[in-house]
Structures are given as structure tokens and as C-alpha cells.
GROMACS .gro file of C-alpha atoms in nm:
model
  379
    1MET     CA    1   0.712   2.598  -1.250
    2HIS     CA    2   0.742   2.240  -1.135
    3SER     CA    3   0.919   1.925  -1.255
    4LEU     CA    4   0.705   1.615  -1.239
    5SER     CA    5   0.802   1.254  -1.176
    6ARG     CA    6   0.632   0.943  -1.050
    7ASP     CA    7   0.631   0.941  -0.667
    8ALA     CA    8   0.889   0.705  -0.517
    9SER     CA    9   0.921   0.598  -0.154
   10SER     CA   10   1.252   0.534   0.023
   11GLU     CA   11   1.191   0.161  -0.009
   12ARG     CA   12   1.113   0.156  -0.381
   13CYS     CA   13   1.370  -0.058  -0.553
   14SER     CA   14   1.367   0.135  -0.875
   15SER     CA   15   1.285   0.499  -0.946
   16ALA     CA   16   1.315   0.761  -1.211
   17ALA     CA   17   1.283   1.137  -1.225
   18SER     CA   18   1.129   1.365  -1.484
   19THR     CA   19   1.281   1.695  -1.580
   20MET     CA   20   0.983   1.824  -1.777
   21SER     CA   21   0.877   2.180  -1.692
   22THR     CA   22   0.505   2.224  -1.639
   23PRO     CA   23   0.408   2.593  -1.664
   24GLU     CA   24   0.053   2.503  -1.768
   25LEU     CA   25  -0.028   2.301  -1.453
   26VAL     CA   26  -0.012   2.529  -1.150
   27GLU     CA   27  -0.207   2.605  -0.837
   28GLY     CA   28  -0.554   2.717  -0.942
   29SER     CA   29  -0.551   2.517  -1.267
   30VAL     CA   30  -0.884   2.350  -1.348
   31VAL     CA   31  -0.875   1.988  -1.467
   32ASN     CA   32  -1.163   1.855  -1.678
   33ASN     CA   33  -1.366   2.158  -1.569
   34GLU     CA   34  -1.430   1.970  -1.244
   35TRP     CA   35  -1.118   1.970  -1.022
   36ILE     CA   36  -0.916   2.268  -0.902
   37VAL     CA   37  -0.546   2.228  -0.816
   38GLU     CA   38  -0.492   2.343  -0.457
   39ARG     CA   39  -0.120   2.274  -0.421
   40PHE     CA   40   0.158   2.032  -0.507
   41LEU     CA   41   0.224   1.767  -0.242
   42ASN     CA   42   0.534   1.653  -0.430
   43ASP     CA   43   0.653   1.650  -0.790
   44SER     CA   44   0.385   1.412  -0.918
   45VAL     CA   45   0.107   1.426  -0.657
   46LEU     CA   46  -0.129   1.721  -0.619
   47LEU     CA   47  -0.404   1.811  -0.376
   48VAL     CA   48  -0.721   1.902  -0.567
   49LYS     CA   49  -1.075   1.997  -0.470
   50SER     CA   50  -1.404   1.955  -0.649
   51LYS     CA   51  -1.520   2.262  -0.839
   52PRO     CA   52  -1.893   2.181  -0.796
   53ASN     CA   53  -1.846   2.084  -0.430
   54PRO     CA   54  -1.547   2.262  -0.268
   55SER     CA   55  -1.573   2.045   0.046
   56VAL     CA   56  -1.458   1.742  -0.156
   57PHE     CA   57  -1.078   1.701  -0.160
   58ALA     CA   58  -0.888   1.436  -0.355
   59THR     CA   59  -0.541   1.334  -0.473
   60MET     CA   60  -0.430   1.384  -0.831
   61ILE     CA   61  -0.139   1.181  -0.969
   62VAL     CA   62   0.019   1.298  -1.294
   63GLU     CA   63   0.261   1.132  -1.535
   64PRO     CA   64   0.435   1.332  -1.812
   65TRP     CA   65   0.411   1.224  -2.174
   66SER     CA   66   0.775   1.321  -2.224
   67ARG     CA   67   0.896   1.010  -2.039
   68PRO     CA   68   0.741   0.703  -2.208
   69GLU     CA   69   0.961   0.473  -1.999
   70LEU     CA   70   0.766   0.594  -1.694
   71GLU     CA   71   0.427   0.524  -1.848
   72VAL     CA   72   0.280   0.300  -1.584
   73LEU     CA   73  -0.012   0.514  -1.470
   74ARG     CA   74  -0.242   0.377  -1.739
   75TYR     CA   75  -0.182   0.026  -1.609
   76ASP     CA   76  -0.241   0.144  -1.252
   77ILE     CA   77  -0.576   0.284  -1.364
   78TYR     CA   78  -0.661  -0.040  -1.542
   79VAL     CA   79  -0.592  -0.247  -1.229
   80LEU     CA   80  -0.769  -0.005  -0.997
   81ARG     CA   81  -1.081   0.002  -1.215
   82LEU     CA   82  -1.100  -0.377  -1.194
   83MET     CA   83  -1.084  -0.347  -0.814
   84GLN     CA   84  -1.325  -0.062  -0.746
   85ASN     CA   85  -1.558  -0.282  -0.540
   86SER     CA   86  -1.274  -0.363  -0.301
   87GLN     CA   87  -1.261  -0.162   0.020
   88PHE     CA   88  -0.882  -0.194   0.023
   89VAL     CA   89  -0.801   0.040  -0.268
   90SER     CA   90  -0.856   0.410  -0.333
   91LYS     CA   91  -1.166   0.512  -0.524
   92ILE     CA   92  -1.113   0.660  -0.870
   93PHE     CA   93  -1.302   0.986  -0.927
   94ALA     CA   94  -1.154   1.069  -1.268
   95SER     CA   95  -0.876   0.965  -1.504
   96GLY     CA   96  -0.756   1.045  -1.852
   97SER     CA   97  -0.520   1.282  -2.031
   98ILE     CA   98  -0.461   1.656  -2.035
   99PRO     CA   99  -0.202   1.832  -2.250
  100GLY     CA  100   0.133   1.689  -2.150
  101TYR     CA  101   0.015   1.432  -1.895
  102ASN     CA  102  -0.180   1.127  -1.805
  103PHE     CA  103  -0.362   1.175  -1.477
  104MET     CA  104  -0.570   0.998  -1.215
  105ILE     CA  105  -0.777   1.152  -0.934
  106THR     CA  106  -0.850   0.931  -0.635
  107SER     CA  107  -0.971   0.942  -0.277
  108MET     CA  108  -0.708   1.062  -0.030
  109HIS     CA  109  -0.501   0.855   0.209
  110SER     CA  110  -0.272   0.925   0.500
  111GLN     CA  111   0.097   0.842   0.550
  112ASN     CA  112   0.222   0.498   0.452
  113LEU     CA  113   0.275   0.216   0.701
  114ASP     CA  114   0.651   0.249   0.703
  115ALA     CA  115   0.639   0.618   0.793
  116LEU     CA  116   0.367   0.547   1.049
  117ARG     CA  117   0.574   0.274   1.217
  118LEU     CA  118   0.883   0.492   1.229
  119SER     CA  119   0.680   0.766   1.397
  120MET     CA  120   0.615   0.537   1.694
  121PRO     CA  121   0.851   0.583   1.994
  122SER     CA  122   0.989   0.229   1.966
  123LYS     CA  123   0.982   0.224   1.583
  124ARG     CA  124   0.736  -0.063   1.596
  125PHE     CA  125   0.369  -0.139   1.661
  126THR     CA  126   0.221  -0.352   1.934
  127THR     CA  127   0.148  -0.712   1.837
  128GLY     CA  128  -0.227  -0.646   1.833
  129THR     CA  129  -0.197  -0.357   1.589
  130SER     CA  130   0.057  -0.543   1.374
  131LEU     CA  131  -0.158  -0.855   1.338
  132ARG     CA  132  -0.468  -0.659   1.245
  133ILE     CA  133  -0.272  -0.466   0.982
  134ALA     CA  134  -0.143  -0.798   0.844
  135LEU     CA  135  -0.503  -0.923   0.828
  136HIS     CA  136  -0.607  -0.613   0.631
  137ALA     CA  137  -0.306  -0.655   0.400
  138MET     CA  138  -0.395  -1.019   0.339
  139ASN     CA  139  -0.751  -0.921   0.247
  140ALA     CA  140  -0.615  -0.657   0.008
  141MET     CA  141  -0.400  -0.926  -0.157
  142ALA     CA  142  -0.703  -1.158  -0.181
  143ASP     CA  143  -0.893  -0.888  -0.370
  144LEU     CA  144  -0.596  -0.818  -0.599
  145HIS     CA  145  -0.552  -1.189  -0.672
  146ASN     CA  146  -0.926  -1.226  -0.727
  147ALA     CA  147  -0.897  -0.951  -0.989
  148GLY     CA  148  -0.630  -1.156  -1.170
  149PHE     CA  149  -0.303  -0.994  -1.060
  150VAL     CA  150  -0.004  -1.059  -0.834
  151HIS     CA  151   0.155  -0.757  -0.668
  152ARG     CA  152   0.528  -0.853  -0.667
  153ASN     CA  153   0.626  -0.558  -0.445
  154VAL     CA  154   0.442  -0.603  -0.115
  155LYS     CA  155   0.602  -0.379   0.148
  156PRO     CA  156   0.486  -0.135   0.418
  157SER     CA  157   0.522   0.174   0.200
  158ALA     CA  158   0.272   0.023  -0.047
  159PHE     CA  159  -0.006   0.054   0.213
  160CYS     CA  160  -0.175   0.357   0.369
  161PHE     CA  161  -0.480   0.411   0.584
  162GLY     CA  162  -0.761   0.622   0.442
  163ALA     CA  163  -0.788   0.993   0.521
  164SER     CA  164  -1.165   1.037   0.557
  165ALA     CA  165  -1.374   0.974   0.867
  166SER     CA  166  -1.511   0.655   0.709
  167THR     CA  167  -1.175   0.514   0.593
  168ARG     CA  168  -0.930   0.610   0.869
  169ARG     CA  169  -0.931   0.250   0.996
  170THR     CA  170  -0.922   0.094   0.650
  171LEU     CA  171  -0.588  -0.014   0.504
  172LEU     CA  172  -0.547   0.080   0.136
  173LEU     CA  173  -0.315  -0.075  -0.120
  174THR     CA  174  -0.168   0.224  -0.303
  175ASP     CA  175   0.132   0.104  -0.507
  176PHE     CA  176   0.073  -0.099  -0.825
  177SER     CA  177   0.406  -0.026  -0.996
  178LEU     CA  178   0.512  -0.393  -1.036
  179VAL     CA  179   0.172  -0.563  -1.059
  180ARG     CA  180   0.157  -0.851  -1.310
  181GLN     CA  181  -0.142  -1.026  -1.461
  182TYR     CA  182  -0.129  -1.396  -1.371
  183VAL     CA  183  -0.456  -1.508  -1.532
  184VAL     CA  184  -0.511  -1.516  -1.907
  185THR     CA  185  -0.801  -1.269  -1.915
  186PRO     CA  186  -0.875  -1.075  -1.593
  187GLU     CA  187  -1.190  -0.913  -1.733
  188SER     CA  188  -1.360  -1.250  -1.787
  189ARG     CA  189  -1.300  -1.364  -1.428
  190THR     CA  190  -1.184  -1.704  -1.549
  191SER     CA  191  -0.936  -1.906  -1.344
  192GLU     CA  192  -0.708  -1.999  -1.635
  193LEU     CA  193  -0.353  -1.917  -1.526
  194ARG     CA  194  -0.070  -1.798  -1.747
  195ARG     CA  195   0.208  -2.050  -1.773
  196ALA     CA  196   0.489  -1.994  -1.523
  197ARG     CA  197   0.816  -1.887  -1.682
  198GLU     CA  198   1.117  -2.103  -1.599
  199ARG     CA  199   1.329  -1.807  -1.497
  200VAL     CA  200   1.241  -1.441  -1.446
  201VAL     CA  201   1.416  -1.112  -1.376
  202PHE     CA  202   1.415  -1.016  -1.009
  203ARG     CA  203   1.129  -0.782  -0.919
  204GLY     CA  204   1.046  -0.636  -0.579
  205CYS     CA  205   1.233  -0.543  -0.263
  206PRO     CA  206   1.479  -0.800  -0.122
  207ARG     CA  207   1.382  -0.727   0.240
  208TYR     CA  208   1.023  -0.849   0.200
  209CYS     CA  209   1.020  -1.094  -0.091
  210SER     CA  210   1.011  -1.471  -0.049
  211VAL     CA  211   1.294  -1.716  -0.109
  212ASN     CA  212   1.119  -1.824  -0.432
  213VAL     CA  213   1.156  -1.471  -0.569
  214HIS     CA  214   1.525  -1.462  -0.473
  215ARG     CA  215   1.564  -1.785  -0.671
  216LEU     CA  216   1.416  -1.604  -0.974
  217HIS     CA  217   1.106  -1.825  -0.984
  218GLU     CA  218   0.781  -1.692  -1.124
  219HIS     CA  219   0.614  -1.472  -0.863
  220SER     CA  220   0.296  -1.633  -0.734
  221ARG     CA  221   0.006  -1.546  -0.508
  222HIS     CA  222   0.161  -1.720  -0.208
  223ASP     CA  223   0.477  -1.510  -0.251
  224ASP     CA  224   0.267  -1.196  -0.196
  225LEU     CA  225   0.133  -1.345   0.128
  226THR     CA  226   0.484  -1.438   0.242
  227SER     CA  227   0.575  -1.071   0.206
  228VAL     CA  228   0.278  -0.982   0.426
  229LEU     CA  229   0.421  -1.212   0.695
  230TYR     CA  230   0.760  -1.041   0.673
  231MET     CA  231   0.581  -0.708   0.709
  232ALA     CA  232   0.425  -0.844   1.028
  233VAL     CA  233   0.767  -0.941   1.165
  234GLU     CA  234   0.900  -0.591   1.110
  235MET     CA  235   0.593  -0.425   1.257
  236ILE     CA  236   0.605  -0.645   1.571
  237THR     CA  237   0.980  -0.642   1.636
  238GLY     CA  238   1.086  -0.319   1.463
  239ALA     CA  239   1.332  -0.495   1.233
  240LEU     CA  240   1.391  -0.793   1.004
  241PRO     CA  241   1.663  -1.051   1.078
  242TRP     CA  242   1.853  -0.963   0.758
  243ASP     CA  243   1.843  -0.584   0.792
  244LYS     CA  244   2.219  -0.559   0.840
  245ALA     CA  245   2.304  -0.800   0.558
  246ALA     CA  246   2.423  -0.683   0.218
  247LYS     CA  247   2.145  -0.677  -0.038
  248LYS     CA  248   2.296  -0.969  -0.230
  249GLY     CA  249   2.314  -1.177   0.086
  250VAL     CA  250   1.951  -1.141   0.196
  251GLY     CA  251   1.828  -1.436  -0.010
  252ALA     CA  252   2.094  -1.666   0.130
  253MET     CA  253   2.007  -1.565   0.487
  254LYS     CA  254   1.640  -1.642   0.433
  255ASN     CA  255   1.729  -1.976   0.279
  256GLU     CA  256   1.956  -2.074   0.568
  257MET     CA  257   1.738  -1.947   0.855
  258THR     CA  258   1.480  -2.175   1.009
  259PRO     CA  259   1.122  -2.043   1.009
  260GLU     CA  260   1.139  -2.027   1.388
  261LYS     CA  261   1.443  -1.798   1.368
  262GLN     CA  262   1.288  -1.578   1.100
  263PHE     CA  263   0.977  -1.528   1.314
  264GLU     CA  264   1.151  -1.507   1.649
  265ASN     CA  265   0.954  -1.308   1.910
  266CYS     CA  266   0.641  -1.332   1.695
  267PRO     CA  267   0.325  -1.541   1.749
  268VAL     CA  268   0.384  -1.905   1.660
  269GLU     CA  269   0.087  -1.891   1.422
  270LEU     CA  270   0.301  -1.688   1.180
  271VAL     CA  271   0.552  -1.972   1.164
  272ASP     CA  272   0.275  -2.219   1.079
  273LEU     CA  273   0.140  -1.991   0.806
  274TYR     CA  274   0.488  -1.942   0.660
  275LYS     CA  275   0.549  -2.316   0.641
  276HIS     CA  276   0.215  -2.366   0.468
  277LEU     CA  277   0.290  -2.097   0.210
  278MET     CA  278   0.638  -2.234   0.140
  279SER     CA  279   0.487  -2.574   0.057
  280MET     CA  280   0.276  -2.429  -0.227
  281SER     CA  281   0.344  -2.421  -0.600
  282TYR     CA  282   0.281  -2.140  -0.848
  283TYR     CA  283  -0.043  -2.296  -0.970
  284GLU     CA  284  -0.199  -2.347  -0.627
  285SER     CA  285  -0.443  -2.092  -0.491
  286PRO     CA  286  -0.371  -1.981  -0.133
  287ASP     CA  287  -0.621  -2.072   0.136
  288TYR     CA  288  -0.703  -1.717   0.246
  289SER     CA  289  -0.940  -1.841   0.513
  290LYS     CA  290  -0.656  -2.043   0.668
  291PHE     CA  291  -0.442  -1.729   0.671
  292SER     CA  292  -0.710  -1.519   0.841
  293GLN     CA  293  -0.792  -1.796   1.088
  294GLY     CA  294  -0.426  -1.818   1.189
  295ILE     CA  295  -0.406  -1.445   1.255
  296MET     CA  296  -0.738  -1.446   1.440
  297LYS     CA  297  -0.610  -1.728   1.659
  298ALA     CA  298  -0.307  -1.517   1.751
  299LEU     CA  299  -0.529  -1.215   1.821
  300ASN     CA  300  -0.768  -1.416   2.037
  301ALA     CA  301  -0.476  -1.555   2.238
  302LYS     CA  302  -0.384  -1.197   2.327
  303LYS     CA  303  -0.749  -1.099   2.383
  304ILE     CA  304  -0.733  -0.841   2.103
  305ASP     CA  305  -1.059  -0.738   1.939
  306LEU     CA  306  -1.066  -0.621   1.578
  307GLU     CA  307  -1.233  -0.297   1.686
  308ASP     CA  308  -0.976  -0.212   1.954
  309PRO     CA  309  -0.794   0.120   1.897
  310TYR     CA  310  -0.479   0.110   1.689
  311ASP     CA  311  -0.161   0.229   1.862
  312TRP     CA  312  -0.192   0.586   1.727
  313GLU     CA  313  -0.566   0.619   1.796
  314GLU     CA  314  -0.726   0.749   2.115
  315GLY     CA  315  -0.703   0.467   2.366
  316GLY     CA  316  -0.404   0.314   2.183
  317ARG     CA  317  -0.064   0.269   2.345
  318TYR     CA  318   0.110   0.552   2.160
  319PHE     CA  319  -0.180   0.797   2.119
  320TYR     CA  320  -0.046   1.067   2.351
  321TYR     CA  321   0.303   1.033   2.205
  322LYS     CA  322   0.156   1.084   1.857
  323ILE     CA  323  -0.042   1.389   1.968
  324LYS     CA  324   0.269   1.542   2.126
  325ALA     CA  325   0.472   1.481   1.809
  326GLN     CA  326   0.202   1.638   1.593
  327ARG     CA  327   0.187   1.948   1.812
  328GLU     CA  328   0.565   1.987   1.799
  329GLN     CA  329   0.551   1.958   1.420
  330GLU     CA  330   0.277   2.221   1.401
  331GLN     CA  331   0.486   2.456   1.616
  332MET     CA  332   0.782   2.411   1.384
  333GLN     CA  333   0.566   2.486   1.081
  334GLN     CA  334   0.435   2.805   1.240
  335ALA     CA  335   0.786   2.937   1.311
  336PRO     CA  336   0.876   3.216   1.060
  337ASN     CA  337   1.196   3.051   0.938
  338ASN     CA  338   1.065   2.697   0.912
  339GLN     CA  339   0.799   2.724   0.642
  340SER     CA  340   1.024   2.542   0.397
  341MET     CA  341   1.023   2.236   0.622
  342VAL     CA  342   0.657   2.158   0.553
  343THR     CA  343   0.651   1.815   0.391
  344ALA     CA  344   0.403   1.648   0.159
  345LYS     CA  345   0.287   1.424   0.442
  346SER     CA  346   0.212   1.711   0.676
  347GLN     CA  347   0.035   1.900   0.399
  348MET     CA  348  -0.191   1.607   0.330
  349SER     CA  349  -0.255   1.561   0.701
  350THR     CA  350  -0.349   1.930   0.733
  351ALA     CA  351  -0.585   1.905   0.438
  352SER     CA  352  -0.748   1.600   0.594
  353SER     CA  353  -0.800   1.761   0.934
  354ASP     CA  354  -0.911   2.107   0.820
  355HIS     CA  355  -1.207   1.977   0.622
  356GLU     CA  356  -1.443   1.684   0.646
  357ILE     CA  357  -1.352   1.494   0.334
  358TYR     CA  358  -1.655   1.364   0.148
  359ILE     CA  359  -1.601   1.044  -0.049
  360PRO     CA  360  -1.859   1.001  -0.329
  361GLU     CA  361  -2.019   0.666  -0.400
  362VAL     CA  362  -1.833   0.444  -0.646
  363SER     CA  363  -1.975   0.473  -0.997
  364ASP     CA  364  -2.084   0.203  -1.238
  365VAL     CA  365  -1.720   0.153  -1.335
  366ASN     CA  366  -1.701  -0.116  -1.064
  367THR     CA  367  -1.624  -0.457  -1.204
  368LEU     CA  368  -1.494  -0.661  -0.914
  369GLY     CA  369  -1.773  -0.842  -0.732
  370PRO     CA  370  -1.767  -0.879  -0.354
  371ALA     CA  371  -1.510  -1.134  -0.241
  372SER     CA  372  -1.652  -1.455  -0.105
  373ASN     CA  373  -1.643  -1.538   0.263
  374SER     CA  374  -1.375  -1.793   0.192
  375LEU     CA  375  -1.144  -1.519   0.069
  376LYS     CA  376  -1.193  -1.247   0.327
  377ALA     CA  377  -1.211  -1.219   0.699
  378GLN     CA  378  -1.468  -0.988   0.848
  379ILE     CA  379  -1.297  -0.665   0.951
   0.00000   0.00000   0.00000
């Protein structure tokens, strides 16, 4: 018997828990006569495998009908289906309803960026890895914006790398909990924007949001990109300048700090990009090519190639540290009295490494055309 709730990371600014018992959804249950439940990774995320092809593993997210205030999965599915041609989101294999729940089955991903950074010995990434992750995140935002939505909650825990051999170097946007439609009709691919509200309720995480969001202005596309820059600061330096400030004082600190101080010990190109974004209005479309060119300039200055190993990959700075940590974790899991310490992250990692995960081709549900060269850098 399990209680189900929507998954929430440590950084999520709002969360809720479900107390619904679920005797009918257990290990071995078959969903839609196609997917078999292998095990629960946490209260709302399950590891499943394909019934016709047992070598295919996937992630199943469930949302109970008993908590209508939590009903956001349908909107997640709606947004994801509009983005299925983007390489920066998980692929949907199935979605719908079963007795008691809404559900979605997607391709698997590994641990989120925040957990990955904290697993590094210095709690940060090298500049080369950080900048390339920021470039991926910017491209993910370009695809989301091109689909007609702003994210409003850009943060490291909203991104994960893929778990298959073909996606392990691809950054995936996985959290759509606060996404808002900013165009009138996303399906029509028109550029007509919804009118900006004069004042809005605060949405997002104070650590990563822009000054405009702290001022309760309508969240815009350039605010999402500002959050990507703050992610880059944390990845490069291991912290943000306002980490020790009270939550209510973060906005004031950002407002008072010069851009140079906010991006201290970071490539100067990030300062230039920040100043450009801060000069934009809600109705202006960001110049994504300018953003990618700025990051590429910083990478070239450090002689970093896009295909260079990431810090945790073989050839990366922290590869051997990561291997040692994984072996120590495996030894702990094998100890007779430590089986209860197995976490959802380690379970997913084990599932990924024990089997070659096959990712099927995306079906005709795809609606988002390939982004233009002006929107995306070549990764």
C-alpha cells in the first residue's frame, strides 16, 4: 500500500502531499495492457517496463483524483505534447487515466542538476561544464517559448540529463509545474501575446528569479533566461551572492547589487548578457542567438569544445571522484542492514545501468517544428 503525491524537490517553493491509499496500483500491475510496474521510485513516480518489449524501461508519473488541487499533470501533458519535437524534453510514451489517477509515461532521466552539482567534491562544476549546461538550458527555454509558454520556475532541480545511451549528454527540462501560456493560442503558432497584467502574485523560487519577478511584474521570456544566468553563477562558484539572506531580502539584494558583483568570478560575457536581458520589456522577444554567441565566446576563450567530457564523465575533472562515490554507495546498499537506505535516485541509476534503455521514435503526436537556427545553438 502506498500514498501518492506529486514529486517535489528540496527547492520547490510550494508542495503538497496526498494521503490516498492505492491498493490497486502495486508492483506487477499492468497499465493500459502495455506497461508493467516494476517498483516505486517515490510516492508519485514509478519505474515501469514495456510488456511487449521488456528491455524498454520508462518513468510513470501518477496524480490521484482525490486531490483536485494537485491536478497539474494534465497541463504538463498538454505542454509536453506541444514540445515533442524538442530534444530538451522527455518523450511521452503514453498518458491518460486509470481508476483513481491521471498518469503519464515518459522516457527516463538521471538525477537533477542540483543533486549532480552537490555530488561534486567542491559542490560546483568547472566553468566549461557550467557554461555548456547553461547553453543547453537556454535552448530548452527557446523551445518552450517557441511553443508559447514561459516557465516561471527555472532552477537546477528542473533539469536532468537523459538516462539512455543516446541522451546521457542531453539536458532535459522536467518540471512544468508553474508554466504559463504567454501567447493567445499556442496551437496556432501565432505570435500574438497575451496582455501583461499590471501586478501578479509571486511565482517561482526567490534564489533564481529576476528582479522583475520580485517586483511582481508579469513574468516574461527574458526573466526565464535571467534565471538561467543565475543557475550558471551557482554552478561556477558553488553559491549565489544572496544565499545567506532571508528570503524576503533576496529581491532587495539583487536590486542593490551591481551586475559585476552578482556575476563575480564568472566570465564577463555573463554580465553583458544580464545587462541586455534587464533592458528588455515583456513584449520583446529575446535574441537567443545573442545569448548563445555570448556563451560560446566565453567557452572559446577557455578553449572548451562542446564535445569535451563533462566533469562527471570519463576524462572529466571529477570522473574518478564520482566513480569512487558510486562504489561506496553500492557497498552501502549491499550491506545487510542498509537496504532501507536505497533512494529513488540510486534505484533509477541502477535501472539505467543494468539494462540498455531503448527509446522509441516519437509518434505523430509531435506538433512543435524544429527551432530555427536563430533560436538554437548547435550542440
